Coordinates of C-alpha atoms and ligand atoms in Angstrom, one line a residue:
M1 CA -83.3 -53.9 -83.7
L2 CA -85.0 -52.6 -80.7
G3 CA -86.5 -55.8 -78.9
E4 CA -88.5 -57.6 -81.6
Q5 CA -89.1 -54.4 -83.9
K6 CA -86.9 -53.3 -86.6
V7 CA -85.9 -49.6 -86.5
S8 CA -85.8 -46.9 -89.0
Y9 CA -83.9 -43.7 -88.1
S10 CA -83.8 -40.2 -89.9
G11 CA -82.6 -36.8 -89.1
V12 CA -83.9 -33.6 -90.4
Q13 CA -82.2 -30.2 -90.6
P14 CA -84.2 -27.6 -88.6
S15 CA -84.6 -25.5 -91.8
G16 CA -88.2 -25.3 -91.7
N17 CA -88.6 -24.6 -95.4
L18 CA -89.6 -27.9 -97.0
T19 CA -90.2 -28.2 -100.7
I20 CA -93.0 -30.2 -102.4
G21 CA -89.9 -32.5 -103.6
N22 CA -89.3 -33.3 -100.0
Y23 CA -93.2 -33.7 -99.4
L24 CA -93.9 -35.9 -102.4
G25 CA -90.6 -37.9 -102.2
A26 CA -90.2 -38.6 -98.5
I27 CA -92.4 -37.0 -95.8
R28 CA -95.8 -38.2 -97.6
N29 CA -94.5 -41.8 -97.3
F30 CA -93.5 -41.7 -93.6
S31 CA -96.7 -43.3 -92.4
E32 CA -95.8 -46.5 -94.5
Y33 CA -92.7 -46.6 -92.3
S34 CA -94.2 -46.4 -89.2
E35 CA -96.3 -49.5 -89.9
Q36 CA -93.2 -51.4 -90.7
Y37 CA -90.6 -50.2 -88.3
K38 CA -90.1 -48.4 -85.1
T39 CA -89.5 -45.1 -86.2
F40 CA -87.5 -42.1 -85.0
Y41 CA -87.5 -38.6 -86.5
C42 CA -84.9 -36.2 -85.0
V43 CA -84.5 -32.5 -85.7
V44 CA -80.8 -32.0 -85.8
D45 CA -80.1 -28.7 -84.1
Q46 CA -76.6 -29.9 -83.1
H47 CA -75.6 -30.6 -86.8
A48 CA -76.9 -27.1 -87.7
I49 CA -74.4 -25.3 -85.6
T50 CA -71.7 -26.6 -87.7
V51 CA -72.3 -23.5 -89.7
R52 CA -73.1 -20.2 -88.0
Q53 CA -76.9 -19.6 -86.9
V54 CA -78.8 -16.8 -85.6
P55 CA -80.0 -18.3 -82.2
A56 CA -83.5 -16.9 -82.2
E57 CA -83.9 -18.2 -85.7
L58 CA -82.5 -21.6 -85.1
R59 CA -85.0 -21.8 -82.0
R60 CA -87.9 -20.7 -84.0
R61 CA -87.1 -23.1 -87.0
T62 CA -86.8 -26.1 -84.5
Y63 CA -90.5 -25.5 -83.5
E64 CA -91.5 -24.9 -87.2
T65 CA -89.8 -28.1 -88.4
L66 CA -91.7 -30.3 -85.7
A67 CA -94.9 -28.5 -86.6
L68 CA -94.3 -29.1 -90.3
Y69 CA -93.5 -32.7 -90.1
M70 CA -96.5 -33.3 -87.9
A71 CA -98.7 -31.3 -90.2
C72 CA -97.6 -33.3 -93.1
G73 CA -99.0 -36.5 -91.3
L74 CA -96.3 -37.4 -89.0
D75 CA -98.1 -38.8 -86.1
P76 CA -96.3 -38.4 -82.8
E77 CA -98.3 -41.5 -81.2
K78 CA -96.7 -43.9 -84.1
N79 CA -93.4 -42.2 -84.4
T80 CA -90.7 -40.7 -82.0
L81 CA -90.3 -37.1 -83.0
Y82 CA -87.7 -35.4 -81.0
V83 CA -84.9 -32.6 -80.9
Q84 CA -81.3 -33.9 -80.9
S85 CA -79.9 -31.4 -78.3
M86 CA -82.5 -32.5 -75.6
V87 CA -81.0 -36.2 -75.7
H88 CA -77.4 -35.6 -74.3
E89 CA -76.5 -39.3 -75.4
H90 CA -75.9 -38.1 -79.0
A91 CA -73.2 -35.7 -77.9
E92 CA -71.7 -38.4 -75.6
L93 CA -71.5 -41.3 -78.4
A94 CA -70.4 -38.6 -80.9
W95 CA -67.1 -38.2 -78.8
I96 CA -66.6 -41.9 -78.5
L97 CA -67.2 -42.5 -82.2
N98 CA -64.8 -39.7 -83.0
C99 CA -62.1 -41.9 -81.6
F100 CA -63.1 -44.7 -84.0
T101 CA -63.3 -42.6 -87.0
M102 CA -60.1 -41.8 -89.3
F103 CA -59.0 -38.5 -90.4
G104 CA -58.8 -39.9 -94.1
E105 CA -62.3 -41.1 -94.0
L106 CA -63.7 -37.7 -93.0
S107 CA -61.4 -35.9 -95.4
R108 CA -63.1 -37.8 -98.3
M109 CA -66.6 -36.7 -97.4
T110 CA -67.9 -34.7 -100.4
Q111 CA -70.3 -32.7 -98.2
F112 CA -67.4 -31.6 -96.1
K113 CA -65.5 -30.6 -99.2
D114 CA -68.4 -28.7 -100.4
K115 CA -69.4 -27.0 -97.0
S116 CA -65.8 -25.9 -96.4
A117 CA -65.5 -24.3 -99.8
R118 CA -68.7 -22.5 -99.3
H119 CA -67.8 -21.4 -95.7
S120 CA -64.1 -21.0 -95.9
D121 CA -64.0 -18.3 -93.1
N122 CA -65.4 -21.1 -90.6
I123 CA -64.0 -24.6 -91.4
N124 CA -64.5 -25.7 -87.9
A125 CA -63.8 -29.3 -86.2
G126 CA -67.6 -29.8 -85.9
L127 CA -68.0 -29.4 -89.6
F128 CA -65.2 -31.9 -90.2
T129 CA -66.6 -34.4 -87.7
Y130 CA -70.3 -34.1 -88.7
P131 CA -70.6 -37.6 -89.7
A132 CA -69.3 -39.0 -86.5
L133 CA -72.2 -37.1 -84.7
M134 CA -74.6 -38.6 -87.6
A135 CA -73.1 -42.0 -86.8
A136 CA -73.9 -41.6 -83.0
D137 CA -77.7 -40.4 -83.9
I138 CA -78.1 -43.7 -86.0
L139 CA -76.2 -46.2 -83.9
L140 CA -77.8 -45.2 -80.5
Y141 CA -80.9 -46.6 -81.7
Q142 CA -79.8 -49.9 -83.1
T143 CA -81.0 -48.7 -86.4
D144 CA -81.7 -51.1 -89.2
V145 CA -82.7 -48.8 -92.0
V146 CA -81.8 -45.1 -92.6
P147 CA -84.2 -43.4 -95.3
V148 CA -82.1 -40.4 -96.7
G149 CA -81.5 -38.5 -99.8
S150 CA -78.8 -39.7 -102.2
D151 CA -76.6 -36.7 -100.8
Q152 CA -76.5 -38.4 -97.4
K153 CA -75.6 -42.0 -98.6
Q154 CA -71.8 -41.5 -98.1
H155 CA -72.4 -40.6 -94.6
V156 CA -74.6 -43.5 -93.9
E157 CA -71.9 -45.8 -95.5
L158 CA -69.2 -44.1 -93.2
C159 CA -71.6 -44.9 -90.4
R160 CA -71.6 -48.6 -91.2
D161 CA -67.7 -48.5 -91.4
I162 CA -67.4 -47.0 -87.9
A163 CA -70.0 -49.6 -86.5
E164 CA -68.1 -52.5 -88.0
R165 CA -64.8 -51.3 -86.8
F166 CA -66.2 -50.8 -83.3
N167 CA -67.9 -54.2 -83.4
Q168 CA -64.7 -56.0 -84.6
I169 CA -63.0 -54.9 -81.4
H170 CA -66.1 -55.0 -79.2
P171 CA -68.4 -57.7 -80.8
G172 CA -72.1 -57.5 -80.6
T173 CA -72.3 -53.6 -79.9
F174 CA -74.3 -52.0 -82.8
T175 CA -76.7 -53.0 -85.5
I176 CA -75.4 -52.2 -88.9
P177 CA -77.5 -49.8 -90.6
E178 CA -78.6 -50.0 -94.3
P179 CA -79.3 -46.8 -96.2
I180 CA -82.6 -46.5 -98.1
I181 CA -82.4 -43.9 -100.9
S182 CA -85.8 -42.8 -101.7
K183 CA -86.7 -43.5 -105.3
H184 CA -89.4 -40.7 -105.5
G185 CA -87.1 -38.2 -103.8
M186 CA -85.1 -37.7 -107.0
R187 CA -88.1 -37.3 -109.2
I188 CA -89.2 -33.7 -108.6
M189 CA -87.1 -31.4 -110.5
S190 CA -86.6 -27.7 -110.6
L191 CA -89.3 -25.6 -112.3
A192 CA -86.3 -23.5 -113.9
D193 CA -84.3 -26.2 -114.9
P194 CA -85.8 -29.6 -115.1
T195 CA -82.5 -31.5 -115.5
K196 CA -81.6 -30.5 -111.6
K197 CA -83.3 -31.7 -108.6
M198 CA -85.7 -29.2 -106.9
S199 CA -83.8 -28.0 -104.0
K200 CA -84.7 -25.8 -101.0
S201 CA -81.5 -24.0 -101.4
D202 CA -81.9 -22.9 -105.0
E203 CA -81.1 -19.3 -105.5
N204 CA -83.7 -18.7 -108.0
A205 CA -87.0 -18.7 -105.8
N206 CA -89.2 -19.5 -109.0
A207 CA -87.5 -22.9 -109.2
V208 CA -88.8 -24.3 -105.9
V209 CA -92.3 -24.6 -104.6
Y210 CA -92.4 -24.7 -100.8
I211 CA -95.0 -26.7 -98.8
L212 CA -95.7 -23.3 -97.1
D213 CA -96.1 -21.2 -100.3
D214 CA -99.6 -19.5 -100.4
R215 CA -102.0 -20.3 -103.2
D216 CA -101.2 -17.1 -105.4
T217 CA -97.3 -17.7 -105.2
I218 CA -97.7 -21.5 -106.0
I219 CA -99.8 -20.6 -109.2
R220 CA -97.4 -18.0 -110.2
K221 CA -94.4 -20.3 -109.8
F222 CA -96.0 -23.0 -112.1
K223 CA -97.0 -20.4 -114.7
R224 CA -93.2 -19.6 -115.0
A225 CA -92.2 -23.1 -115.1
V226 CA -90.0 -23.7 -118.1
T227 CA -91.5 -26.1 -120.6
D228 CA -90.3 -27.6 -123.6
S229 CA -90.5 -27.0 -127.4
G230 CA -93.6 -28.1 -129.1
S231 CA -97.0 -27.9 -127.4
E232 CA -98.3 -31.0 -126.4
I233 CA -98.6 -32.3 -122.9
R234 CA -96.6 -35.7 -123.3
Y235 CA -94.6 -37.6 -120.8
A236 CA -91.2 -38.2 -122.6
P237 CA -87.4 -38.0 -122.2
D238 CA -87.2 -35.3 -124.8
K239 CA -89.7 -33.1 -122.6
P240 CA -88.1 -32.8 -119.2
G241 CA -90.2 -29.7 -118.3
V242 CA -93.5 -31.0 -119.1
S243 CA -92.6 -34.4 -117.7
N244 CA -91.6 -33.1 -114.5
L245 CA -95.1 -31.1 -114.3
M246 CA -96.9 -34.2 -115.0
T247 CA -95.1 -36.1 -112.3
I248 CA -96.2 -33.4 -109.8
Y249 CA -99.8 -33.4 -111.1
S250 CA -99.8 -37.2 -111.1
C251 CA -98.4 -37.4 -107.3
F252 CA -101.1 -34.8 -106.2
T253 CA -104.1 -36.3 -108.2
G254 CA -103.2 -40.0 -108.4
K255 CA -103.9 -40.0 -112.2
T256 CA -101.5 -42.0 -114.5
M257 CA -99.5 -40.3 -117.2
E258 CA -101.9 -41.6 -119.9
E259 CA -105.0 -40.3 -118.2
I260 CA -103.0 -36.9 -117.9
E261 CA -102.3 -36.8 -121.6
R262 CA -105.8 -37.7 -122.5
E263 CA -107.1 -34.9 -120.1
F264 CA -104.9 -32.1 -121.7
D265 CA -105.2 -33.4 -125.2
G266 CA -105.3 -30.4 -127.7
R267 CA -104.8 -27.8 -124.7
G268 CA -101.8 -25.8 -124.4
Y269 CA -99.1 -25.4 -121.8
G270 CA -100.9 -22.4 -120.3
D271 CA -103.9 -24.4 -119.2
F272 CA -101.9 -27.3 -117.9
K273 CA -99.6 -25.1 -115.9
L274 CA -102.5 -23.5 -114.3
A275 CA -104.0 -26.9 -113.5
V276 CA -100.9 -28.1 -111.9
G277 CA -100.7 -24.9 -109.7
E278 CA -104.4 -25.5 -108.5
V279 CA -104.0 -29.2 -107.7
T280 CA -100.9 -28.4 -105.8
A281 CA -102.4 -25.5 -103.9
D282 CA -105.5 -27.5 -103.0
A283 CA -103.5 -30.4 -101.9
L284 CA -101.2 -28.2 -99.7
A285 CA -104.0 -26.2 -98.1
P286 CA -105.0 -28.7 -95.5
V287 CA -101.4 -29.1 -94.6
Q288 CA -100.8 -25.5 -94.0
E289 CA -104.0 -25.2 -91.9
R290 CA -102.7 -27.9 -89.5
Y291 CA -99.4 -26.3 -89.6
H292 CA -100.5 -22.9 -88.3
A293 CA -102.7 -24.5 -85.8
L294 CA -99.9 -26.6 -84.4
L295 CA -97.5 -23.7 -84.3
I296 CA -99.7 -21.3 -82.4
D297 CA -99.9 -23.8 -79.5
K298 CA -96.4 -23.6 -78.4
A299 CA -97.0 -25.2 -75.2
A300 CA -98.4 -28.5 -76.9
L301 CA -95.3 -28.6 -79.0
E302 CA -93.0 -28.2 -76.1
E303 CA -94.9 -31.2 -74.4
Q304 CA -94.4 -33.2 -77.7
M305 CA -90.8 -32.3 -77.6
K306 CA -90.5 -33.4 -74.1
K307 CA -92.3 -36.7 -74.6
G308 CA -90.3 -37.5 -77.6
A309 CA -86.9 -36.7 -75.9
E310 CA -87.7 -38.9 -73.0
E311 CA -88.7 -41.8 -75.4
A312 CA -85.6 -41.3 -77.4
S313 CA -83.3 -41.1 -74.3
R314 CA -84.9 -44.3 -73.0
C315 CA -83.7 -46.2 -76.0
A316 CA -80.3 -44.4 -76.4
R317 CA -79.3 -44.8 -72.7
R318 CA -79.1 -48.5 -73.0
T319 CA -76.9 -48.5 -76.0
L320 CA -74.7 -45.9 -74.6
Y321 CA -74.3 -47.8 -71.3
K322 CA -73.4 -51.1 -73.3
V323 CA -70.6 -48.9 -75.2
K324 CA -69.1 -47.4 -72.1
K325 CA -68.9 -50.7 -70.4
K326 CA -67.1 -52.4 -73.4
L327 CA -64.7 -49.5 -73.5
G328 CA -63.7 -49.8 -69.9
F329 CA -65.3 -46.7 -68.5
V330 CA -66.0 -47.2 -64.8
Q331 CA -69.8 -47.2 -64.2
L332 CA -71.2 -46.8 -60.7
Ligands
LIG401 N1 -77.1 -35.0 -92.2 C1 -78.4 -35.1 -92.5 C2 -78.8 -34.1 -93.6 O1 -78.2 -33.3 -93.8 C3 -79.3 -35.1 -91.3 C4 -79.1 -36.2 -90.4 C5 -78.5 -35.9 -89.1 C6 -79.3 -37.3 -90.4 N2 -78.4 -37.2 -88.5 C7 -78.9 -38.0 -89.3 C8 -80.0 -38.3 -91.4 C9 -79.4 -39.6 -89.1 C10 -80.2 -39.6 -91.3 C11 -79.9 -40.3 -90.1 O2 -79.9 -34.3 -94.3

């Protein structure tokens, strides 16, 4: 809680290539959160450097990520939108929390195990203590809820354990956060393998539709989407491919599954796939237009970053002051 308001906090990687799964599952619902909570969205460039980055690309993607979230409807007047490295309190609290995080706990993190297998030439300490920085992000803002994908649930649970451990020694320091795993987030599946979640890092480019894909690409990807045996458009467990396409169609048009079944009754997969491609491209066109307009005005984006960082820092500072005092650091 910050004052009277409940806080929602989420971090986003500066990858700049979000999928329609991210859009439909999470980003599109952000505006609902800002009505219920004081909301923070942080572009986590400090987490990004736990694997090697090309500096110019990291910088470009930081701008792009900010612009994309804003284009998707995140209103900077209603949400605090900022870049992690611009608010020094994060790194400062992360060090402190490192001293309240156990080696054994970090060793059990599945993301660490996966990433150290994939980047075996660079298993650095930052990759290992990544969750302590993430806990600092969350705890600095006295966060009540953390909306994340299911892959981040373990990190949020570790954050709770760290906060509880700290509070046990220094009562009343941190709000204990609760993960919120988005139900819809899981629902959009890969176009190449509908038993797998659509993932922005999929090696098969045809499996994933990105928010910034152009119209022709979107339509082509849907044309190539795998479907199921038979030929009817029906929402059913034995038709995972068609069901996934129906979910996407339903999300973009607001139509129910029954309405979609009726609309495509007696028509084949080809017609249906083209229709899904068209509604997707139509829905994304205004997002893409806003994105390009935002990105071209770098000065305005920088102004936004500055404003966001000042606002975030104002909240973060209070928590950090309290923490340092409790620890016995001399504060002048
Ligand atoms: N680790 C998260 C991810 O990879 C991003 C993240 C960083 C985050 N800090 C956070 C998410 C704080 C929620 C809250 O997706």
